[in-house]
Amino acid sequence: MNVYLDNNATTIVDPQVFAEMEPYFVQKYGNPNSLHAFASDTHPGIKAGMEKIYVGINAPREDSVVITSCATESNNWVLKSIYFEFILTGKKNHIMVSEVEHPSVITTAKFLEGLGCKVTYLPINHEGIVDVQSVRDNITDKTALVSVMWANNETGAIFPVEEIGAICKEHDVAFHTDAVQAIGKIPVDVQSFNVDYLTFSAHKFHGPKGVGALYIKKGRELLPLLHGGAQMGGYRSGTLNVAGIVGMGKAMEAAVEALEYEMTAIRKLRDSFEDELLKIEDTFVVTPREKRTPNTILISFRGIEGEAMLWDLNRAGIGASTGSACASEDLEANSVMDAIGAAEDLAHTAIRFSLSRYTTQEELDYALRAVQAAVIRLRGISSSYAYTPKGHVSGLAEHH
Ligand code: PLP
């Protein structure tokens, strides 16, 4: 049996999404900017796709949604545009990001730091949630941007973006949130709180890879990302990714339709899978369930290297993760485990299981048996497990 439990890395494309995209490859292939029927054949699809995206996040028409190639691009754009407009010109000198942002924010922030921008890395608490007080404590009239993700990709922890957005508004500071892991998992409504920029990516909600977006509130315009033929309102030149826009639109519509199912049925599946995993001795989770997206579990199995567990699971046909897929080649400890100060022996033992609306009970039953077998095998050959001192571990709920 093959079981895919790595949906925070990417998701299967919804067949309905694929079906809507297909005509835009070999039938309706015109360049939307040309002046003939091949071009105008693409216009209804683009219009409908964009409409569905606006509706999906409840964006007012006067605001902008710019289609990019991925969330990494959207995140880079926000930070670098703010740098060019406010930091380089000397109007402001400071930005804030949480210390557990995706690498597309963290490494961009570090790059800007190298160019002279002051960066505050906001800490997370013992539950893996960003500390709102640190936003209040560090914001000044020289702060140009606060960028805090909505939901963390590793733990699923939901961050208090409403509160942070309110603090930013009070100080007239731009607020960006990376909502990649929020879309399709929790309600996302850009009018329900103060947010200026919001990033998302189609392949995380059963849309195609290579299509991201950035929502930009009116009055908080950014500098153009790509200069050229002035597509996407001049923000991002380049021939439009027509099939991608159609696909993201359909994926957004389907994600909104499935949201209730995700928040009830998938949450229930996740919770009962987690209950069973926690029955295994010496297992730990960081963020309480009710403070997480409904599909995610980050769990440590004491004495078992995450990579060893992944190896065993992979041989059983199960795809899971040790954390961010982008960091999986450099065998570093899971960044959230690091940030909460988990003991070294636990920081390397975290495994992430992330479900989707396609996940079934049968798949989870199979995965559970594979995890149980892997734990017995790997602890059996571990030279350190039997000698690891047990007891309370800072920041982690312990289960026996
Ligand atoms: N932000 C978060 C929170 C993510 O989880 C990811 C993907 O792992 C990204 C950004 C990057 O997304 P993309 O693959 O579209 O660049």
Coordinates of C-alpha atoms and ligand atoms in Angstrom, one line a residue:
M1 CA 0.0 0.0 0.0
N2 CA 1.2 3.5 -0.8
V3 CA 0.3 6.2 1.7
Y4 CA 1.1 9.8 1.2
L5 CA 1.4 11.7 4.4
D6 CA 3.5 14.6 3.3
N7 CA 0.8 17.1 2.2
N8 CA 2.5 20.1 3.8
A9 CA 5.3 19.5 1.3
T10 CA 3.0 19.3 -1.7
T11 CA -0.4 17.8 -2.6
I12 CA -1.9 15.7 -5.3
V13 CA -3.6 17.8 -8.0
D14 CA -7.4 17.5 -7.7
P15 CA -8.5 15.7 -10.9
Q16 CA -11.2 18.5 -11.4
V17 CA -8.3 21.0 -11.4
F18 CA -6.4 19.1 -13.9
A19 CA -9.4 18.7 -16.2
E20 CA -10.0 22.5 -16.1
M21 CA -6.4 23.2 -17.0
E22 CA -6.0 20.7 -19.8
P23 CA -7.6 22.7 -22.6
Y24 CA -5.1 25.5 -22.0
F25 CA -2.1 23.5 -23.3
V26 CA -3.0 22.3 -26.8
Q27 CA -6.3 24.0 -27.6
K28 CA -6.4 27.5 -26.0
Y29 CA -2.7 28.3 -26.2
G30 CA -2.7 31.8 -27.4
N31 CA -0.8 34.6 -25.7
P32 CA -3.5 36.5 -23.8
N33 CA -1.9 39.8 -24.8
S34 CA -2.1 39.2 -28.5
L35 CA -4.8 40.8 -30.7
H36 CA -6.7 37.8 -32.2
A37 CA -9.1 35.1 -31.3
F38 CA -6.4 32.7 -30.1
A39 CA -5.7 35.3 -27.4
S40 CA -9.3 36.1 -26.6
D41 CA -10.0 32.4 -26.2
T42 CA -7.9 32.4 -23.1
H43 CA -9.6 35.5 -21.5
P44 CA -12.7 33.8 -20.0
G45 CA -10.5 31.2 -18.2
I46 CA -8.2 33.8 -16.8
K47 CA -11.1 36.0 -15.7
A48 CA -12.9 33.1 -14.0
G49 CA -9.7 31.8 -12.4
M50 CA -8.8 35.2 -10.9
E51 CA -12.4 35.7 -9.8
K52 CA -12.3 32.4 -7.9
I53 CA -9.0 33.4 -6.2
Y54 CA -10.4 36.8 -5.1
V55 CA -13.5 35.1 -3.8
G56 CA -11.5 32.4 -2.0
I57 CA -9.6 34.9 0.2
N58 CA -12.4 37.5 0.1
A59 CA -10.2 40.1 -1.5
P60 CA -11.9 43.4 -2.4
R61 CA -11.7 44.2 -6.1
E62 CA -9.7 47.3 -5.5
D63 CA -6.9 45.2 -4.0
S64 CA -4.4 43.3 -6.1
V65 CA -3.7 39.6 -6.4
V66 CA -0.6 39.0 -8.4
I67 CA 0.1 35.5 -9.8
T68 CA 3.8 34.5 -9.2
S69 CA 5.6 31.2 -9.8
C70 CA 5.6 30.1 -6.2
A71 CA 5.3 31.2 -2.6
T72 CA 9.0 31.5 -2.4
E73 CA 8.9 34.2 -5.1
S74 CA 6.0 36.1 -3.4
N75 CA 7.9 36.1 0.0
N76 CA 11.1 37.2 -1.6
W77 CA 9.3 40.0 -3.5
V78 CA 7.7 41.5 -0.3
L79 CA 10.9 41.6 1.7
K80 CA 13.1 42.9 -1.2
S81 CA 10.6 45.5 -2.3
I82 CA 10.3 46.8 1.2
Y83 CA 14.1 46.9 1.4
F84 CA 14.4 48.9 -1.9
E85 CA 11.6 51.3 -1.0
F86 CA 12.2 51.9 2.7
I87 CA 15.6 50.6 3.9
L88 CA 17.9 51.5 1.0
T89 CA 16.4 55.0 0.9
G90 CA 17.0 55.5 4.6
K91 CA 13.3 56.1 5.5
K92 CA 13.3 53.1 7.8
N93 CA 15.9 50.5 8.9
H94 CA 14.2 47.5 10.5
I95 CA 12.0 44.5 9.7
M96 CA 10.7 41.7 11.9
V97 CA 10.2 38.0 11.0
S98 CA 9.5 35.0 13.2
E99 CA 12.4 32.7 13.8
V100 CA 10.5 29.8 12.3
E101 CA 9.5 31.3 9.0
H102 CA 9.9 29.2 5.9
P103 CA 13.5 29.5 4.4
S104 CA 12.1 31.8 1.7
V105 CA 11.5 34.4 4.4
I106 CA 14.4 33.6 6.8
T107 CA 17.1 33.5 4.2
T108 CA 15.8 36.6 2.5
A109 CA 15.8 38.4 5.8
K110 CA 19.4 37.3 6.4
F111 CA 20.4 38.5 3.0
L112 CA 18.9 41.9 3.7
E113 CA 20.6 41.9 7.1
G114 CA 23.9 41.5 5.1
L115 CA 22.9 44.7 3.2
G116 CA 22.5 46.7 6.4
C117 CA 18.9 46.1 7.3
K118 CA 18.2 45.5 11.0
V119 CA 16.2 42.3 11.5
T120 CA 14.5 41.1 14.6
Y121 CA 13.8 37.3 14.7
L122 CA 10.7 36.9 16.8
P123 CA 10.9 34.0 19.2
I124 CA 8.4 31.2 19.6
N125 CA 7.1 30.0 23.0
H126 CA 7.2 26.4 24.4
E127 CA 4.1 25.6 22.3
G128 CA 5.8 26.6 19.1
I129 CA 3.7 29.7 18.7
V130 CA 5.2 33.1 18.0
D131 CA 5.3 35.5 20.9
V132 CA 3.0 38.5 20.3
Q133 CA 4.6 40.5 23.1
S134 CA 7.9 40.4 21.3
V135 CA 6.2 42.2 18.4
R136 CA 5.0 44.9 20.7
D137 CA 8.4 45.1 22.4
N138 CA 10.4 45.5 19.2
I139 CA 8.3 47.6 16.9
T140 CA 9.5 51.1 16.4
D141 CA 8.8 54.0 14.0
K142 CA 11.8 52.7 12.0
T143 CA 10.1 49.3 11.4
A144 CA 9.2 48.9 7.8
L145 CA 7.6 45.4 7.8
V146 CA 6.5 42.6 10.1
S147 CA 6.3 39.2 8.4
V148 CA 4.8 36.3 10.4
M149 CA 3.4 33.2 8.8
W150 CA -0.2 32.2 9.5
A151 CA 0.4 28.5 10.1
N152 CA 3.7 26.8 10.5
N153 CA 4.6 24.2 7.9
E154 CA 6.3 21.9 10.4
T155 CA 4.1 21.8 13.5
G156 CA 0.9 23.2 11.9
A157 CA 0.9 25.8 14.8
I158 CA -1.5 28.7 14.0
F159 CA 0.1 32.0 14.7
P160 CA -1.9 35.0 16.2
V161 CA -1.9 37.0 12.9
E162 CA -5.0 39.0 13.9
E163 CA -3.2 40.3 17.0
I164 CA 0.0 41.0 15.2
G165 CA -1.9 42.7 12.3
A166 CA -3.6 44.9 14.9
I167 CA -0.3 45.9 16.4
C168 CA 1.1 46.8 13.0
K169 CA -1.9 48.9 12.2
E170 CA -1.5 50.8 15.5
H171 CA 2.0 51.7 14.4
D172 CA 1.3 52.1 10.7
V173 CA 3.7 49.3 9.9
A174 CA 3.2 47.0 6.9
F175 CA 2.2 43.5 7.8
H176 CA 2.8 40.4 5.6
T177 CA 1.7 36.9 6.3
D178 CA 2.8 33.7 4.6
A179 CA -0.6 31.8 4.4
V180 CA 0.8 28.9 2.4
Q181 CA -0.2 26.4 5.1
A182 CA -3.5 28.1 6.0
I183 CA -5.4 28.0 2.7
G184 CA -7.8 25.1 2.6
K185 CA -7.1 24.2 6.3
I186 CA -8.5 27.2 8.2
P187 CA -10.7 30.1 7.0
V188 CA -8.7 32.8 5.3
D189 CA -10.4 36.1 4.8
V190 CA -8.2 39.2 4.2
Q191 CA -11.0 41.5 5.2
S192 CA -11.4 39.9 8.6
F193 CA -8.2 41.4 10.1
N194 CA -5.5 43.8 9.2
V195 CA -3.1 42.4 6.6
D196 CA -1.3 44.1 3.8
Y197 CA 0.4 41.3 2.0
L198 CA -0.6 37.6 1.9
T199 CA 1.3 34.8 0.2
F200 CA -0.1 31.5 -1.0
S201 CA 0.8 28.7 -3.4
A202 CA -1.5 26.4 -5.5
H203 CA 0.4 23.2 -5.0
K204 CA -0.3 23.2 -1.3
F205 CA -4.0 23.0 -1.8
H206 CA -4.4 20.5 -4.7
G207 CA -3.5 22.9 -7.4
P208 CA -0.5 22.8 -9.8
K209 CA 3.1 23.4 -8.9
G210 CA 4.7 26.5 -10.2
V211 CA 1.8 28.9 -9.4
G212 CA 2.0 31.1 -6.4
A213 CA 0.3 34.4 -5.6
L214 CA 0.6 37.6 -3.5
Y215 CA -2.3 39.5 -2.3
I216 CA -1.5 43.3 -2.0
K217 CA -3.8 45.7 -0.2
K218 CA -4.6 49.0 -1.9
G219 CA -2.4 51.7 -0.4
R220 CA 0.4 49.3 0.3
E221 CA 1.7 48.9 -3.3
L222 CA 5.0 47.2 -3.9
L223 CA 7.7 48.0 -6.5
P224 CA 7.4 45.9 -9.6
L225 CA 9.0 42.5 -9.3
L226 CA 9.7 42.0 -13.0
H227 CA 10.0 44.9 -15.4
G228 CA 8.9 44.2 -18.9
G229 CA 5.6 44.1 -20.8
A230 CA 3.5 45.3 -17.8
Q231 CA 1.4 42.2 -17.3
M232 CA -0.2 41.6 -13.9
G233 CA -0.9 45.3 -13.5
G234 CA 2.7 46.1 -14.1
Y235 CA 3.8 44.3 -11.0
R236 CA 5.1 41.1 -12.7
S237 CA 5.8 41.2 -16.4
G238 CA 5.9 38.0 -18.4
T239 CA 3.4 36.1 -20.4
L240 CA 0.7 34.9 -18.1
N241 CA 0.6 31.3 -16.9
V242 CA -2.9 30.8 -18.2
A243 CA -3.3 27.1 -17.3
G244 CA -1.8 27.9 -13.9
I245 CA -4.2 30.7 -13.2
V246 CA -7.1 28.5 -14.3
G247 CA -5.8 25.7 -12.1
M248 CA -5.2 27.8 -9.0
G249 CA -8.7 29.3 -9.4
K250 CA -10.3 25.9 -9.5
A251 CA -8.1 24.6 -6.7
M252 CA -9.1 27.6 -4.5
E253 CA -12.8 27.1 -5.2
A254 CA -12.5 23.4 -4.3
A255 CA -10.4 24.1 -1.2
V256 CA -13.0 26.5 0.1
E257 CA -15.8 24.0 -0.6
A258 CA -13.8 21.3 1.2
L259 CA -12.8 23.5 4.2
E260 CA -15.6 22.2 6.5
Y261 CA -14.6 18.6 5.7
E262 CA -11.0 19.4 6.4
M263 CA -11.8 21.1 9.7
T264 CA -14.1 18.3 10.9
A265 CA -13.5 14.9 9.3
I266 CA -9.8 15.3 8.6
R267 CA -9.2 16.7 12.0
K268 CA -10.9 13.7 13.5
L269 CA -8.8 11.3 11.4
R270 CA -5.7 13.2 12.5
D271 CA -6.6 13.2 16.1
S272 CA -7.3 9.5 16.3
F273 CA -4.1 8.8 14.4
E274 CA -2.2 11.0 16.9
D275 CA -3.9 9.3 19.9
E276 CA -2.6 6.0 18.7
L277 CA 0.9 7.4 18.0
L278 CA 1.1 8.9 21.5
K279 CA 0.4 5.4 23.0
I280 CA 3.9 4.5 21.9
E281 CA 6.2 5.0 24.8
D282 CA 8.5 8.1 24.8
T283 CA 6.7 10.2 22.2
F284 CA 6.3 14.0 22.2
V285 CA 4.4 16.6 20.4
V286 CA 5.0 20.3 20.6
T287 CA 1.9 22.3 19.8
P288 CA -1.5 21.5 21.4
R289 CA -4.0 20.1 18.8
E290 CA -6.5 22.9 19.1
K291 CA -3.8 25.4 18.2
R292 CA -2.9 23.6 15.0
T293 CA -4.1 23.2 11.5
P294 CA -6.4 20.2 11.3
N295 CA -4.0 18.1 9.2
T296 CA -0.6 18.2 10.8
I297 CA 1.3 16.2 13.5
L298 CA 4.9 16.8 14.4
I299 CA 6.0 14.0 16.7
S300 CA 9.3 12.9 18.3
F301 CA 10.1 9.3 19.0
R302 CA 12.8 9.3 21.5
G303 CA 15.9 7.4 20.5
I304 CA 15.0 7.3 16.8
E305 CA 16.7 9.5 14.2
G306 CA 14.1 11.1 12.0
E307 CA 15.9 10.0 8.9
A308 CA 16.0 6.4 10.1
M309 CA 12.2 6.4 10.7
L310 CA 11.6 7.9 7.2
W311 CA 13.7 5.2 5.7
D312 CA 11.6 2.4 7.3
L313 CA 8.4 4.2 6.5
N314 CA 9.5 4.7 2.9
R315 CA 10.2 1.0 2.5
A316 CA 6.6 0.4 3.7
G317 CA 5.3 2.7 1.0
I318 CA 4.7 5.7 3.3
G319 CA 5.8 9.2 2.5
A320 CA 6.3 11.5 5.6
S321 CA 8.9 14.1 6.4
T322 CA 11.3 15.2 9.1
G323 CA 10.3 18.9 8.7
S324 CA 10.7 21.3 5.8
A325 CA 11.2 19.4 2.6
C326 CA 13.6 22.1 1.4
A327 CA 15.9 21.5 4.3
S328 CA 15.9 17.7 4.0
E329 CA 19.2 17.4 2.3
D330 CA 21.2 19.0 5.0
L331 CA 20.4 16.8 8.0
E332 CA 19.9 19.7 10.3
A333 CA 17.8 19.3 13.4
N334 CA 14.1 20.3 12.8
S335 CA 14.1 24.1 13.1
V336 CA 11.0 24.3 15.4
M337 CA 12.5 21.7 17.7
D338 CA 15.7 23.8 17.7
A339 CA 13.8 27.1 18.3
I340 CA 11.9 25.8 21.4
G341 CA 15.2 24.6 22.8
A342 CA 14.3 20.8 22.7
A343 CA 17.1 18.6 23.9
E344 CA 19.6 17.5 21.3
D345 CA 18.4 13.9 21.4
L346 CA 14.9 15.0 20.6
A347 CA 15.6 17.7 18.0
H348 CA 16.7 15.1 15.5
T349 CA 13.8 12.7 16.2
A350 CA 10.8 14.7 14.9
I351 CA 8.6 13.3 12.1
R352 CA 5.9 15.2 10.4
F353 CA 2.7 13.5 9.2
S354 CA 0.5 15.8 7.2
L355 CA -2.9 14.6 5.9
S356 CA -5.1 15.9 3.1
R357 CA -8.8 15.6 2.2
Y358 CA -7.8 12.5 0.3
T359 CA -6.4 10.7 3.3
T360 CA -8.5 7.7 4.5
Q361 CA -8.8 5.8 7.8
E362 CA -7.5 2.7 6.1
E363 CA -4.3 4.5 5.1
L364 CA -3.8 5.7 8.6
D365 CA -4.4 2.2 10.1
Y366 CA -1.7 0.9 7.7
A367 CA 0.7 3.8 8.5
L368 CA 0.2 3.3 12.3
R369 CA 1.2 -0.4 12.0
A370 CA 4.3 0.6 10.0
V371 CA 5.3 3.2 12.6
Q372 CA 4.8 0.7 15.4
A373 CA 7.0 -1.8 13.6
A374 CA 9.7 0.8 12.8
V375 CA 9.8 1.9 16.5
I376 CA 10.4 -1.6 17.7
R377 CA 13.0 -2.3 15.0
L378 CA 14.9 1.0 15.4
R379 CA 14.8 1.2 19.2
G380 CA 16.0 -2.4 19.2
I381 CA 19.1 -1.6 17.3
S382 CA 19.7 1.8 19.1
S383 CA 22.8 1.9 21.2
S384 CA 21.6 5.0 23.1
Y385 CA 17.8 4.5 23.6
A386 CA 17.9 2.3 26.7
Y387 CA 20.3 4.7 28.4
T388 CA 18.5 8.0 27.5
P389 CA 17.4 9.6 30.7
K390 CA 13.6 9.9 30.8
G391 CA 11.5 12.6 32.5
H392 CA 10.4 16.1 31.7
V393 CA 11.7 17.7 28.6
S394 CA 11.5 21.5 28.3
G395 CA 8.7 22.7 26.1
L396 CA 7.3 19.3 25.2
A397 CA 4.3 17.4 26.4
E398 CA 5.4 13.9 27.4
H399 CA 3.4 10.8 26.9
H400 CA 4.0 7.3 28.1
Ligands
PLP1 N1 6.0 29.0 2.9 C1 5.6 27.9 3.6 C2 5.0 28.1 4.9 C3 5.8 26.7 3.0 O1 5.4 25.6 3.7 C4 6.3 26.6 1.7 C5 6.5 25.2 1.1 O2 7.1 24.3 1.7 C6 6.7 27.7 1.0 C7 6.5 29.0 1.7 C8 7.3 27.7 -0.3 O3 6.3 27.4 -1.3 P1 6.6 27.2 -2.8 O4 7.0 25.8 -3.0 O5 5.4 27.6 -3.5 O6 7.7 28.2 -3.1

